[in-house]
Amino acid sequence: AGPALYSLDKIRELSAGDDSFIAEMILVFIEQAVWGIENFERARREKDAELAKKVAHRLKPSVKTMNIQTLDHVITSLDQ
C-alpha cells in the first residue's frame, strides 16, 4: 500500500468532533470536484487557459484541506 490519497485530519480538527460537519465537508468537496472536472474538460475542449486557472483557484482550498497531494502541485501550478 502506498501513501494515502487524501486525509481528513484538517477537517476533523475543524469539526471539533462533529461527524455531521465532516460528512457535509466531504459532500461539498465531491460537488466541487464534479464541477471542477466538468469545467476542466470544458477548458481543455475550448483551449481556455483562463477558465482552467479559475477552476484551479476555486478548487485549491478544498484540495489543500483534503490534503490531496497528487493534485496539490497540479492545482497550484494552474493557479499561477
mmCIF file with all atom_site columns, N, CA and C in Angstrom:
data_model
loop_
_atom_site.group_PDB
_atom_site.id
_atom_site.type_symbol
_atom_site.label_atom_id
_atom_site.label_alt_id
_atom_site.label_comp_id
_atom_site.label_asym_id
_atom_site.label_entity_id
_atom_site.label_seq_id
_atom_site.pdbx_PDB_ins_code
_atom_site.Cartn_x
_atom_site.Cartn_y
_atom_site.Cartn_z
_atom_site.occupancy
_atom_site.B_iso_or_equiv
_atom_site.pdbx_formal_charge
_atom_site.auth_seq_id
_atom_site.auth_comp_id
_atom_site.auth_asym_id
_atom_site.auth_atom_id
_atom_site.pdbx_PDB_model_num
ATOM 1   N N  . ALA A 1 1  ? 0.839   -1.196 0.000   1.00 0.00 ? 1  ALA A N  1
ATOM 2   C CA . ALA A 1 1  ? 0.000   0.000  0.000   1.00 0.00 ? 1  ALA A CA 1
ATOM 3   C C  . ALA A 1 1  ? 0.874   1.245  0.000   1.00 0.00 ? 1  ALA A C  1
ATOM 4   N N  . GLY A 1 2  ? 0.514   2.177  -0.859  1.00 0.00 ? 2  GLY A N  1
ATOM 5   C CA . GLY A 1 2  ? 1.256   3.426  -0.969  1.00 0.00 ? 2  GLY A CA 1
ATOM 6   C C  . GLY A 1 2  ? 0.708   4.469  -0.014  1.00 0.00 ? 2  GLY A C  1
ATOM 7   N N  . PRO A 1 3  ? 1.135   5.697  -0.206  1.00 0.00 ? 3  PRO A N  1
ATOM 8   C CA . PRO A 1 3  ? 0.635   6.777  0.656   1.00 0.00 ? 3  PRO A CA 1
ATOM 9   C C  . PRO A 1 3  ? -0.867  6.998  0.450   1.00 0.00 ? 3  PRO A C  1
ATOM 10  N N  . ALA A 1 4  ? -1.504  7.537  1.461   1.00 0.00 ? 4  ALA A N  1
ATOM 11  C CA . ALA A 1 4  ? -2.944  7.809  1.391   1.00 0.00 ? 4  ALA A CA 1
ATOM 12  C C  . ALA A 1 4  ? -3.229  8.844  0.305   1.00 0.00 ? 4  ALA A C  1
ATOM 13  N N  . LEU A 1 5  ? -4.355  8.690  -0.376  1.00 0.00 ? 5  LEU A N  1
ATOM 14  C CA . LEU A 1 5  ? -4.735  9.627  -1.431  1.00 0.00 ? 5  LEU A CA 1
ATOM 15  C C  . LEU A 1 5  ? -5.249  10.946 -0.862  1.00 0.00 ? 5  LEU A C  1
ATOM 16  N N  . TYR A 1 6  ? -5.761  10.893 0.343   1.00 0.00 ? 6  TYR A N  1
ATOM 17  C CA . TYR A 1 6  ? -6.285  12.102 0.987   1.00 0.00 ? 6  TYR A CA 1
ATOM 18  C C  . TYR A 1 6  ? -6.207  11.915 2.498   1.00 0.00 ? 6  TYR A C  1
ATOM 19  N N  . SER A 1 7  ? -6.495  12.991 3.220   1.00 0.00 ? 7  SER A N  1
ATOM 20  C CA . SER A 1 7  ? -6.520  12.932 4.679   1.00 0.00 ? 7  SER A CA 1
ATOM 21  C C  . SER A 1 7  ? -7.646  13.822 5.191   1.00 0.00 ? 7  SER A C  1
ATOM 22  N N  . LEU A 1 8  ? -8.364  13.314 6.154   1.00 0.00 ? 8  LEU A N  1
ATOM 23  C CA . LEU A 1 8  ? -9.434  14.098 6.783   1.00 0.00 ? 8  LEU A CA 1
ATOM 24  C C  . LEU A 1 8  ? -8.953  14.795 8.054   1.00 0.00 ? 8  LEU A C  1
ATOM 25  N N  . ASP A 1 9  ? -7.669  14.752 8.333   1.00 0.00 ? 9  ASP A N  1
ATOM 26  C CA . ASP A 1 9  ? -7.137  15.317 9.580   1.00 0.00 ? 9  ASP A CA 1
ATOM 27  C C  . ASP A 1 9  ? -7.517  16.784 9.773   1.00 0.00 ? 9  ASP A C  1
ATOM 28  N N  . LYS A 1 10 ? -7.356  17.608 8.736   1.00 0.00 ? 10 LYS A N  1
ATOM 29  C CA . LYS A 1 10 ? -7.680  19.039 8.867   1.00 0.00 ? 10 LYS A CA 1
ATOM 30  C C  . LYS A 1 10 ? -9.174  19.240 9.121   1.00 0.00 ? 10 LYS A C  1
ATOM 31  N N  . ILE A 1 11 ? -9.998  18.468 8.423   1.00 0.00 ? 11 ILE A N  1
ATOM 32  C CA . ILE A 1 11 ? -11.448 18.578 8.604   1.00 0.00 ? 11 ILE A CA 1
ATOM 33  C C  . ILE A 1 11 ? -11.837 18.117 10.006  1.00 0.00 ? 11 ILE A C  1
ATOM 34  N N  . ARG A 1 12 ? -11.227 17.045 10.468  1.00 0.00 ? 12 ARG A N  1
ATOM 35  C CA . ARG A 1 12 ? -11.502 16.571 11.838  1.00 0.00 ? 12 ARG A CA 1
ATOM 36  C C  . ARG A 1 12 ? -11.135 17.631 12.858  1.00 0.00 ? 12 ARG A C  1
ATOM 37  N N  . GLU A 1 13 ? -10.002 18.291 12.616  1.00 0.00 ? 13 GLU A N  1
ATOM 38  C CA . GLU A 1 13 ? -9.552  19.350 13.508  1.00 0.00 ? 13 GLU A CA 1
ATOM 39  C C  . GLU A 1 13 ? -10.573 20.493 13.559  1.00 0.00 ? 13 GLU A C  1
ATOM 40  N N  . LEU A 1 14 ? -11.065 20.893 12.403  1.00 0.00 ? 14 LEU A N  1
ATOM 41  C CA . LEU A 1 14 ? -12.046 21.973 12.320  1.00 0.00 ? 14 LEU A CA 1
ATOM 42  C C  . LEU A 1 14 ? -13.404 21.585 12.904  1.00 0.00 ? 14 LEU A C  1
ATOM 43  N N  . SER A 1 15 ? -13.724 20.288 12.842  1.00 0.00 ? 15 SER A N  1
ATOM 44  C CA . SER A 1 15 ? -15.061 19.822 13.213  1.00 0.00 ? 15 SER A CA 1
ATOM 45  C C  . SER A 1 15 ? -15.322 19.786 14.708  1.00 0.00 ? 15 SER A C  1
ATOM 46  N N  . ALA A 1 16 ? -14.272 19.767 15.506  1.00 0.00 ? 16 ALA A N  1
ATOM 47  C CA . ALA A 1 16 ? -14.411 19.636 16.968  1.00 0.00 ? 16 ALA A CA 1
ATOM 48  C C  . ALA A 1 16 ? -15.290 18.432 17.329  1.00 0.00 ? 16 ALA A C  1
ATOM 49  N N  . GLY A 1 17 ? -15.107 17.328 16.593  1.00 0.00 ? 17 GLY A N  1
ATOM 50  C CA . GLY A 1 17 ? -15.836 16.101 16.900  1.00 0.00 ? 17 GLY A CA 1
ATOM 51  C C  . GLY A 1 17 ? -17.229 15.993 16.301  1.00 0.00 ? 17 GLY A C  1
ATOM 52  N N  . ASP A 1 18 ? -17.616 16.941 15.471  1.00 0.00 ? 18 ASP A N  1
ATOM 53  C CA . ASP A 1 18 ? -18.949 16.933 14.863  1.00 0.00 ? 18 ASP A CA 1
ATOM 54  C C  . ASP A 1 18 ? -18.919 16.128 13.564  1.00 0.00 ? 18 ASP A C  1
ATOM 55  N N  . ASP A 1 19 ? -19.380 14.872 13.630  1.00 0.00 ? 19 ASP A N  1
ATOM 56  C CA . ASP A 1 19 ? -19.352 13.991 12.461  1.00 0.00 ? 19 ASP A CA 1
ATOM 57  C C  . ASP A 1 19 ? -20.216 14.510 11.313  1.00 0.00 ? 19 ASP A C  1
ATOM 58  N N  . SER A 1 20 ? -21.299 15.213 11.623  1.00 0.00 ? 20 SER A N  1
ATOM 59  C CA . SER A 1 20 ? -22.141 15.739 10.547  1.00 0.00 ? 20 SER A CA 1
ATOM 60  C C  . SER A 1 20 ? -21.411 16.839 9.779   1.00 0.00 ? 20 SER A C  1
ATOM 61  N N  . PHE A 1 21 ? -20.572 17.597 10.468  1.00 0.00 ? 21 PHE A N  1
ATOM 62  C CA . PHE A 1 21 ? -19.753 18.612 9.805   1.00 0.00 ? 21 PHE A CA 1
ATOM 63  C C  . PHE A 1 21 ? -18.773 17.945 8.843   1.00 0.00 ? 21 PHE A C  1
ATOM 64  N N  . ILE A 1 22 ? -18.139 16.866 9.287   1.00 0.00 ? 22 ILE A N  1
ATOM 65  C CA . ILE A 1 22 ? -17.192 16.132 8.441   1.00 0.00 ? 22 ILE A CA 1
ATOM 66  C C  . ILE A 1 22 ? -17.908 15.617 7.193   1.00 0.00 ? 22 ILE A C  1
ATOM 67  N N  . ALA A 1 23 ? -19.075 15.008 7.388   1.00 0.00 ? 23 ALA A N  1
ATOM 68  C CA . ALA A 1 23 ? -19.841 14.477 6.254   1.00 0.00 ? 23 ALA A CA 1
ATOM 69  C C  . ALA A 1 23 ? -20.218 15.595 5.284   1.00 0.00 ? 23 ALA A C  1
ATOM 70  N N  . GLU A 1 24 ? -20.635 16.727 5.805   1.00 0.00 ? 24 GLU A N  1
ATOM 71  C CA . GLU A 1 24 ? -21.016 17.863 4.965   1.00 0.00 ? 24 GLU A CA 1
ATOM 72  C C  . GLU A 1 24 ? -19.816 18.374 4.171   1.00 0.00 ? 24 GLU A C  1
ATOM 73  N N  . MET A 1 25 ? -18.665 18.461 4.805   1.00 0.00 ? 25 MET A N  1
ATOM 74  C CA . MET A 1 25 ? -17.465 18.924 4.109   1.00 0.00 ? 25 MET A CA 1
ATOM 75  C C  . MET A 1 25 ? -17.056 17.960 2.995   1.00 0.00 ? 25 MET A C  1
ATOM 76  N N  . ILE A 1 26 ? -17.217 16.672 3.228   1.00 0.00 ? 26 ILE A N  1
ATOM 77  C CA . ILE A 1 26 ? -16.911 15.681 2.192   1.00 0.00 ? 26 ILE A CA 1
ATOM 78  C C  . ILE A 1 26 ? -17.870 15.842 1.015   1.00 0.00 ? 26 ILE A C  1
ATOM 79  N N  . LEU A 1 27 ? -19.153 16.039 1.313   1.00 0.00 ? 27 LEU A N  1
ATOM 80  C CA . LEU A 1 27 ? -20.136 16.249 0.238   1.00 0.00 ? 27 LEU A CA 1
ATOM 81  C C  . LEU A 1 27 ? -19.838 17.507 -0.563  1.00 0.00 ? 27 LEU A C  1
ATOM 82  N N  . VAL A 1 28 ? -19.465 18.567 0.118   1.00 0.00 ? 28 VAL A N  1
ATOM 83  C CA . VAL A 1 28 ? -19.108 19.811 -0.569  1.00 0.00 ? 28 VAL A CA 1
ATOM 84  C C  . VAL A 1 28 ? -17.905 19.569 -1.478  1.00 0.00 ? 28 VAL A C  1
ATOM 85  N N  . PHE A 1 29 ? -16.913 18.837 -0.973  1.00 0.00 ? 29 PHE A N  1
ATOM 86  C CA . PHE A 1 29 ? -15.747 18.528 -1.796  1.00 0.00 ? 29 PHE A CA 1
ATOM 87  C C  . PHE A 1 29 ? -16.147 17.747 -3.049  1.00 0.00 ? 29 PHE A C  1
ATOM 88  N N  . ILE A 1 30 ? -16.987 16.742 -2.884  1.00 0.00 ? 30 ILE A N  1
ATOM 89  C CA . ILE A 1 30 ? -17.422 15.926 -4.029  1.00 0.00 ? 30 ILE A CA 1
ATOM 90  C C  . ILE A 1 30 ? -18.132 16.798 -5.058  1.00 0.00 ? 30 ILE A C  1
ATOM 91  N N  . GLU A 1 31 ? -19.022 17.678 -4.597  1.00 0.00 ? 31 GLU A N  1
ATOM 92  C CA . GLU A 1 31 ? -19.727 18.576 -5.516  1.00 0.00 ? 31 GLU A CA 1
ATOM 93  C C  . GLU A 1 31 ? -18.744 19.471 -6.258  1.00 0.00 ? 31 GLU A C  1
ATOM 94  N N  . GLN A 1 32 ? -17.767 20.014 -5.540  1.00 0.00 ? 32 GLN A N  1
ATOM 95  C CA . GLN A 1 32 ? -16.775 20.882 -6.171  1.00 0.00 ? 32 GLN A CA 1
ATOM 96  C C  . GLN A 1 32 ? -15.910 20.096 -7.149  1.00 0.00 ? 32 GLN A C  1
ATOM 97  N N  . ALA A 1 33 ? -15.577 18.859 -6.804  1.00 0.00 ? 33 ALA A N  1
ATOM 98  C CA . ALA A 1 33 ? -14.751 18.029 -7.683  1.00 0.00 ? 33 ALA A CA 1
ATOM 99  C C  . ALA A 1 33 ? -15.486 17.746 -8.998  1.00 0.00 ? 33 ALA A C  1
ATOM 100 N N  . VAL A 1 34 ? -16.770 17.420 -8.906  1.00 0.00 ? 34 VAL A N  1
ATOM 101 C CA . VAL A 1 34 ? -17.564 17.169 -10.120 1.00 0.00 ? 34 VAL A CA 1
ATOM 102 C C  . VAL A 1 34 ? -17.596 18.431 -10.975 1.00 0.00 ? 34 VAL A C  1
ATOM 103 N N  . TRP A 1 35 ? -17.885 19.566 -10.346 1.00 0.00 ? 35 TRP A N  1
ATOM 104 C CA . TRP A 1 35 ? -17.893 20.842 -11.053 1.00 0.00 ? 35 TRP A CA 1
ATOM 105 C C  . TRP A 1 35 ? -16.530 21.093 -11.702 1.00 0.00 ? 35 TRP A C  1
ATOM 106 N N  . GLY A 1 36 ? -15.454 20.843 -10.947 1.00 0.00 ? 36 GLY A N  1
ATOM 107 C CA . GLY A 1 36 ? -14.105 21.074 -11.448 1.00 0.00 ? 36 GLY A CA 1
ATOM 108 C C  . GLY A 1 36 ? -13.773 20.204 -12.645 1.00 0.00 ? 36 GLY A C  1
ATOM 109 N N  . ILE A 1 37 ? -14.112 18.932 -12.586 1.00 0.00 ? 37 ILE A N  1
ATOM 110 C CA . ILE A 1 37 ? -13.841 18.021 -13.703 1.00 0.00 ? 37 ILE A CA 1
ATOM 111 C C  . ILE A 1 37 ? -14.580 18.491 -14.956 1.00 0.00 ? 37 ILE A C  1
ATOM 112 N N  . GLU A 1 38 ? -15.850 18.832 -14.785 1.00 0.00 ? 38 GLU A N  1
ATOM 113 C CA . GLU A 1 38 ? -16.645 19.303 -15.928 1.00 0.00 ? 38 GLU A CA 1
ATOM 114 C C  . GLU A 1 38 ? -16.034 20.562 -16.547 1.00 0.00 ? 38 GLU A C  1
ATOM 115 N N  . ASN A 1 39 ? -15.604 21.477 -15.695 1.00 0.00 ? 39 ASN A N  1
ATOM 116 C CA . ASN A 1 39 ? -15.069 22.736 -16.204 1.00 0.00 ? 39 ASN A CA 1
ATOM 117 C C  . ASN A 1 39 ? -13.640 22.621 -16.710 1.00 0.00 ? 39 ASN A C  1
ATOM 118 N N  . PHE A 1 40 ? -12.835 21.736 -16.129 1.00 0.00 ? 40 PHE A N  1
ATOM 119 C CA . PHE A 1 40 ? -11.509 21.475 -16.697 1.00 0.00 ? 40 PHE A CA 1
ATOM 120 C C  . PHE A 1 40 ? -11.657 20.865 -18.088 1.00 0.00 ? 40 PHE A C  1
ATOM 121 N N  . GLU A 1 41 ? -12.627 19.962 -18.232 1.00 0.00 ? 41 GLU A N  1
ATOM 122 C CA . GLU A 1 41 ? -12.878 19.359 -19.543 1.00 0.00 ? 41 GLU A CA 1
ATOM 123 C C  . GLU A 1 41 ? -13.312 20.435 -20.546 1.00 0.00 ? 41 GLU A C  1
ATOM 124 N N  . ARG A 1 42 ? -14.171 21.335 -20.119 1.00 0.00 ? 42 ARG A N  1
ATOM 125 C CA . ARG A 1 42 ? -14.614 22.435 -20.987 1.00 0.00 ? 42 ARG A CA 1
ATOM 126 C C  . ARG A 1 42 ? -13.430 23.327 -21.363 1.00 0.00 ? 42 ARG A C  1
ATOM 127 N N  . ALA A 1 43 ? -12.582 23.640 -20.384 1.00 0.00 ? 43 ALA A N  1
ATOM 128 C CA . ALA A 1 43 ? -11.405 24.473 -20.649 1.00 0.00 ? 43 ALA A CA 1
ATOM 129 C C  . ALA A 1 43 ? -10.475 23.793 -21.652 1.00 0.00 ? 43 ALA A C  1
ATOM 130 N N  . ARG A 1 44 ? -10.305 22.486 -21.521 1.00 0.00 ? 44 ARG A N  1
ATOM 131 C CA . ARG A 1 44 ? -9.456  21.745 -22.457 1.00 0.00 ? 44 ARG A CA 1
ATOM 132 C C  . ARG A 1 44 ? -10.049 21.772 -23.872 1.00 0.00 ? 44 ARG A C  1
ATOM 133 N N  . ARG A 1 45 ? -11.347 21.480 -23.931 1.00 0.00 ? 45 ARG A N  1
ATOM 134 C CA . ARG A 1 45 ? -12.044 21.444 -25.222 1.00 0.00 ? 45 ARG A CA 1
ATOM 135 C C  . ARG A 1 45 ? -11.973 22.799 -25.936 1.00 0.00 ? 45 ARG A C  1
ATOM 136 N N  . GLU A 1 46 ? -12.171 23.856 -25.167 1.00 0.00 ? 46 GLU A N  1
ATOM 137 C CA . GLU A 1 46 ? -12.203 25.202 -25.738 1.00 0.00 ? 46 GLU A CA 1
ATOM 138 C C  . GLU A 1 46 ? -10.826 25.875 -25.742 1.00 0.00 ? 46 GLU A C  1
ATOM 139 N N  . LYS A 1 47 ? -9.819  25.147 -25.265 1.00 0.00 ? 47 LYS A N  1
ATOM 140 C CA . LYS A 1 47 ? -8.459  25.692 -25.168 1.00 0.00 ? 47 LYS A CA 1
ATOM 141 C C  . LYS A 1 47 ? -8.468  27.029 -24.412 1.00 0.00 ? 47 LYS A C  1
ATOM 142 N N  . ASP A 1 48 ? -9.160  27.020 -23.269 1.00 0.00 ? 48 ASP A N  1
ATOM 143 C CA . ASP A 1 48 ? -9.371  28.230 -22.471 1.00 0.00 ? 48 ASP A CA 1
ATOM 144 C C  . ASP A 1 48 ? -8.520  28.174 -21.194 1.00 0.00 ? 48 ASP A C  1
ATOM 145 N N  . ALA A 1 49 ? -7.308  28.706 -21.296 1.00 0.00 ? 49 ALA A N  1
ATOM 146 C CA . ALA A 1 49 ? -6.379  28.676 -20.159 1.00 0.00 ? 49 ALA A CA 1
ATOM 147 C C  . ALA A 1 49 ? -6.906  29.491 -18.978 1.00 0.00 ? 49 ALA A C  1
ATOM 148 N N  . GLU A 1 50 ? -7.604  30.577 -19.267 1.00 0.00 ? 50 GLU A N  1
ATOM 149 C CA . GLU A 1 50 ? -8.134  31.420 -18.188 1.00 0.00 ? 50 GLU A CA 1
ATOM 150 C C  . GLU A 1 50 ? -9.186  30.660 -17.373 1.00 0.00 ? 50 GLU A C  1
ATOM 151 N N  . LEU A 1 51 ? -10.046 29.910 -18.044 1.00 0.00 ? 51 LEU A N  1
ATOM 152 C CA . LEU A 1 51 ? -11.040 29.105 -17.332 1.00 0.00 ? 51 LEU A CA 1
ATOM 153 C C  . LEU A 1 51 ? -10.346 28.049 -16.478 1.00 0.00 ? 51 LEU A C  1
ATOM 154 N N  . ALA A 1 52 ? -9.325  27.392 -17.020 1.00 0.00 ? 52 ALA A N  1
ATOM 155 C CA . ALA A 1 52 ? -8.585  26.377 -16.254 1.00 0.00 ? 52 ALA A CA 1
ATOM 156 C C  . ALA A 1 52 ? -7.995  26.999 -14.996 1.00 0.00 ? 52 ALA A C  1
ATOM 157 N N  . LYS A 1 53 ? -7.474  28.213 -15.120 1.00 0.00 ? 53 LYS A N  1
ATOM 158 C CA . LYS A 1 53 ? -6.895  28.908 -13.962 1.00 0.00 ? 53 LYS A CA 1
ATOM 159 C C  . LYS A 1 53 ? -7.973  29.226 -12.920 1.00 0.00 ? 53 LYS A C  1
ATOM 160 N N  . LYS A 1 54 ? -9.135  29.672 -13.369 1.00 0.00 ? 54 LYS A N  1
ATOM 161 C CA . LYS A 1 54 ? -10.240 29.987 -12.443 1.00 0.00 ? 54 LYS A CA 1
ATOM 162 C C  . LYS A 1 54 ? -10.726 28.729 -11.721 1.00 0.00 ? 54 LYS A C  1
ATOM 163 N N  . VAL A 1 55 ? -10.811 27.634 -12.447 1.00 0.00 ? 55 VAL A N  1
ATOM 164 C CA . VAL A 1 55 ? -11.251 26.369 -11.838 1.00 0.00 ? 55 VAL A CA 1
ATOM 165 C C  . VAL A 1 55 ? -10.234 25.932 -10.792 1.00 0.00 ? 55 VAL A C  1
ATOM 166 N N  . ALA A 1 56 ? -8.952  25.987 -11.143 1.00 0.00 ? 56 ALA A N  1
ATOM 167 C CA . ALA A 1 56 ? -7.893  25.603 -10.205 1.00 0.00 ? 56 ALA A CA 1
ATOM 168 C C  . ALA A 1 56 ? -7.950  26.475 -8.952  1.00 0.00 ? 56 ALA A C  1
ATOM 169 N N  . HIS A 1 57 ? -8.149  27.771 -9.147  1.00 0.00 ? 57 HIS A N  1
ATOM 170 C CA . HIS A 1 57 ? -8.217  28.694 -8.000  1.00 0.00 ? 57 HIS A CA 1
ATOM 171 C C  . HIS A 1 57 ? -9.373  28.322 -7.059  1.00 0.00 ? 57 HIS A C  1
ATOM 172 N N  . ARG A 1 58 ? -10.500 27.961 -7.639  1.00 0.00 ? 58 ARG A N  1
ATOM 173 C CA . ARG A 1 58 ? -11.663 27.602 -6.824  1.00 0.00 ? 58 ARG A CA 1
ATOM 174 C C  . ARG A 1 58 ? -11.473 26.261 -6.103  1.00 0.00 ? 58 ARG A C  1
ATOM 175 N N  . LEU A 1 59 ? -10.760 25.329 -6.720  1.00 0.00 ? 59 LEU A N  1
ATOM 176 C CA . LEU A 1 59 ? -10.562 24.007 -6.125  1.00 0.00 ? 59 LEU A CA 1
ATOM 177 C C  . LEU A 1 59 ? -9.404  23.948 -5.132  1.00 0.00 ? 59 LEU A C  1
ATOM 178 N N  . LYS A 1 60 ? -8.477  24.876 -5.236  1.00 0.00 ? 60 LYS A N  1
ATOM 179 C CA . LYS A 1 60 ? -7.252  24.838 -4.430  1.00 0.00 ? 60 LYS A CA 1
ATOM 180 C C  . LYS A 1 60 ? -7.504  24.695 -2.921  1.00 0.00 ? 60 LYS A C  1
ATOM 181 N N  . PRO A 1 61 ? -8.394  25.484 -2.311  1.00 0.00 ? 61 PRO A N  1
ATOM 182 C CA . PRO A 1 61 ? -8.611  25.325 -0.868  1.00 0.00 ? 61 PRO A CA 1
ATOM 183 C C  . PRO A 1 61 ? -9.120  23.926 -0.488  1.00 0.00 ? 61 PRO A C  1
ATOM 184 N N  . SER A 1 62 ? -10.007 23.375 -1.290  1.00 0.00 ? 62 SER A N  1
ATOM 185 C CA . SER A 1 62 ? -10.541 22.043 -0.991  1.00 0.00 ? 62 SER A CA 1
ATOM 186 C C  . SER A 1 62 ? -9.470  20.975 -1.114  1.00 0.00 ? 62 SER A C  1
ATOM 187 N N  . VAL A 1 63 ? -8.646  21.092 -2.150  1.00 0.00 ? 63 VAL A N  1
ATOM 188 C CA . VAL A 1 63 ? -7.570  20.119 -2.352  1.00 0.00 ? 63 VAL A CA 1
ATOM 189 C C  . VAL A 1 63 ? -6.594  20.175 -1.176  1.00 0.00 ? 63 VAL A C  1
ATOM 190 N N  . LYS A 1 64 ? -6.294  21.379 -0.714  1.00 0.00 ? 64 LYS A N  1
ATOM 191 C CA . LYS A 1 64 ? -5.385  21.518 0.428   1.00 0.00 ? 64 LYS A CA 1
ATOM 192 C C  . LYS A 1 64 ? -6.033  21.012 1.714   1.00 0.00 ? 64 LYS A C  1
ATOM 193 N N  . THR A 1 65 ? -7.304  21.328 1.931   1.00 0.00 ? 65 THR A N  1
ATOM 194 C CA . THR A 1 65 ? -7.995  20.879 3.140   1.00 0.00 ? 65 THR A CA 1
ATOM 195 C C  . THR A 1 65 ? -8.091  19.368 3.192   1.00 0.00 ? 65 THR A C  1
ATOM 196 N N  . MET A 1 66 ? -8.322  18.738 2.049   1.00 0.00 ? 66 MET A N  1
ATOM 197 C CA . MET A 1 66 ? -8.409  17.277 1.983   1.00 0.00 ? 66 MET A CA 1
ATOM 198 C C  . MET A 1 66 ? -7.016  16.645 1.873   1.00 0.00 ? 66 MET A C  1
ATOM 199 N N  . ASN A 1 67 ? -5.983  17.483 1.812   1.00 0.00 ? 67 ASN A N  1
ATOM 200 C CA . ASN A 1 67 ? -4.597  17.030 1.748   1.00 0.00 ? 67 ASN A CA 1
ATOM 201 C C  . ASN A 1 67 ? -4.381  16.017 0.613   1.00 0.00 ? 67 ASN A C  1
ATOM 202 N N  . ILE A 1 68 ? -4.839  16.383 -0.578  1.00 0.00 ? 68 ILE A N  1
ATOM 203 C CA . ILE A 1 68 ? -4.711  15.513 -1.748  1.00 0.00 ? 68 ILE A CA 1
ATOM 204 C C  . ILE A 1 68 ? -3.404  15.865 -2.448  1.00 0.00 ? 68 ILE A C  1
ATOM 205 N N  . GLN A 1 69 ? -2.342  15.206 -2.013  1.00 0.00 ? 69 GLN A N  1
ATOM 206 C CA . GLN A 1 69 ? -1.007  15.514 -2.502  1.00 0.00 ? 69 GLN A CA 1
ATOM 207 C C  . GLN A 1 69 ? -0.861  15.329 -4.006  1.00 0.00 ? 69 GLN A C  1
ATOM 208 N N  . THR A 1 70 ? -1.536  14.336 -4.574  1.00 0.00 ? 70 THR A N  1
ATOM 209 C CA . THR A 1 70 ? -1.397  14.068 -6.007  1.00 0.00 ? 70 THR A CA 1
ATOM 210 C C  . THR A 1 70 ? -1.953  15.212 -6.860  1.00 0.00 ? 70 THR A C  1
ATOM 211 N N  . LEU A 1 71 ? -2.873  15.994 -6.330  1.00 0.00 ? 71 LEU A N  1
ATOM 212 C CA . LEU A 1 71 ? -3.452  17.123 -7.081  1.00 0.00 ? 71 LEU A CA 1
ATOM 213 C C  . LEU A 1 71 ? -2.877  18.469 -6.671  1.00 0.00 ? 71 LEU A C  1
ATOM 214 N N  . ASP A 1 72 ? -2.318  18.555 -5.491  1.00 0.00 ? 72 ASP A N  1
ATOM 215 C CA . ASP A 1 72 ? -1.885  19.833 -4.941  1.00 0.00 ? 72 ASP A CA 1
ATOM 216 C C  . ASP A 1 72 ? -0.927  20.564 -5.888  1.00 0.00 ? 72 ASP A C  1
ATOM 217 N N  . HIS A 1 73 ? 0.083   19.881 -6.387  1.00 0.00 ? 73 HIS A N  1
ATOM 218 C CA . HIS A 1 73 ? 1.068   20.518 -7.268  1.00 0.00 ? 73 HIS A CA 1
ATOM 219 C C  . HIS A 1 73 ? 0.422   20.981 -8.576  1.00 0.00 ? 73 HIS A C  1
ATOM 220 N N  . VAL A 1 74 ? -0.430  20.141 -9.143  1.00 0.00 ? 74 VAL A N  1
ATOM 221 C CA . VAL A 1 74 ? -1.082  20.469 -10.418 1.00 0.00 ? 74 VAL A CA 1
ATOM 222 C C  . VAL A 1 74 ? -1.990  21.692 -10.243 1.00 0.00 ? 74 VAL A C  1
ATOM 223 N N  . ILE A 1 75 ? -2.833  21.657 -9.212  1.00 0.00 ? 75 ILE A N  1
ATOM 224 C CA . ILE A 1 75 ? -3.757  22.768 -8.956  1.00 0.00 ? 75 ILE A CA 1
ATOM 225 C C  . ILE A 1 75 ? -2.981  24.054 -8.672  1.00 0.00 ? 75 ILE A C  1
ATOM 226 N N  . THR A 1 76 ? -1.918  23.954 -7.882  1.00 0.00 ? 76 THR A N  1
ATOM 227 C CA . THR A 1 76 ? -1.118  25.136 -7.556  1.00 0.00 ? 76 THR A CA 1
ATOM 228 C C  . THR A 1 76 ? -0.479  25.713 -8.802  1.00 0.00 ? 76 THR A C  1
ATOM 229 N N  . SER A 1 77 ? 0.057   24.846 -9.702  1.00 0.00 ? 77 SER A N  1
ATOM 230 C CA . SER A 1 77 ? 0.669   25.384 -10.934 1.00 0.00 ? 77 SER A CA 1
ATOM 231 C C  . SER A 1 77 ? -0.345  26.024 -11.855 1.00 0.00 ? 77 SER A C  1
ATOM 232 N N  . LEU A 1 78 ? -1.544  25.439 -11.943 1.00 0.00 ? 78 LEU A N  1
ATOM 233 C CA . LEU A 1 78 ? -2.582  26.030 -12.794 1.00 0.00 ? 78 LEU A CA 1
ATOM 234 C C  . LEU A 1 78 ? -3.075  27.356 -12.225 1.00 0.00 ? 78 LEU A C  1
ATOM 235 N N  . ASP A 1 79 ? -2.970  27.532 -10.925 1.00 0.00 ? 79 ASP A N  1
ATOM 236 C CA . ASP A 1 79 ? -3.474  28.738 -10.264 1.00 0.00 ? 79 ASP A CA 1
ATOM 237 C C  . ASP A 1 79 ? -2.457  29.870 -10.305 1.00 0.00 ? 79 ASP A C  1
ATOM 238 N N  . GLN A 1 80 ? -1.352  29.690 -10.969 1.00 0.00 ? 80 GLN A N  1
ATOM 239 C CA . GLN A 1 80 ? -0.309  30.736 -11.055 1.00 0.00 ? 80 GLN A CA 1
ATOM 240 C C  . GLN A 1 80 ? -0.692  31.809 -12.038 1.00 0.00 ? 80 GLN A C  1
#
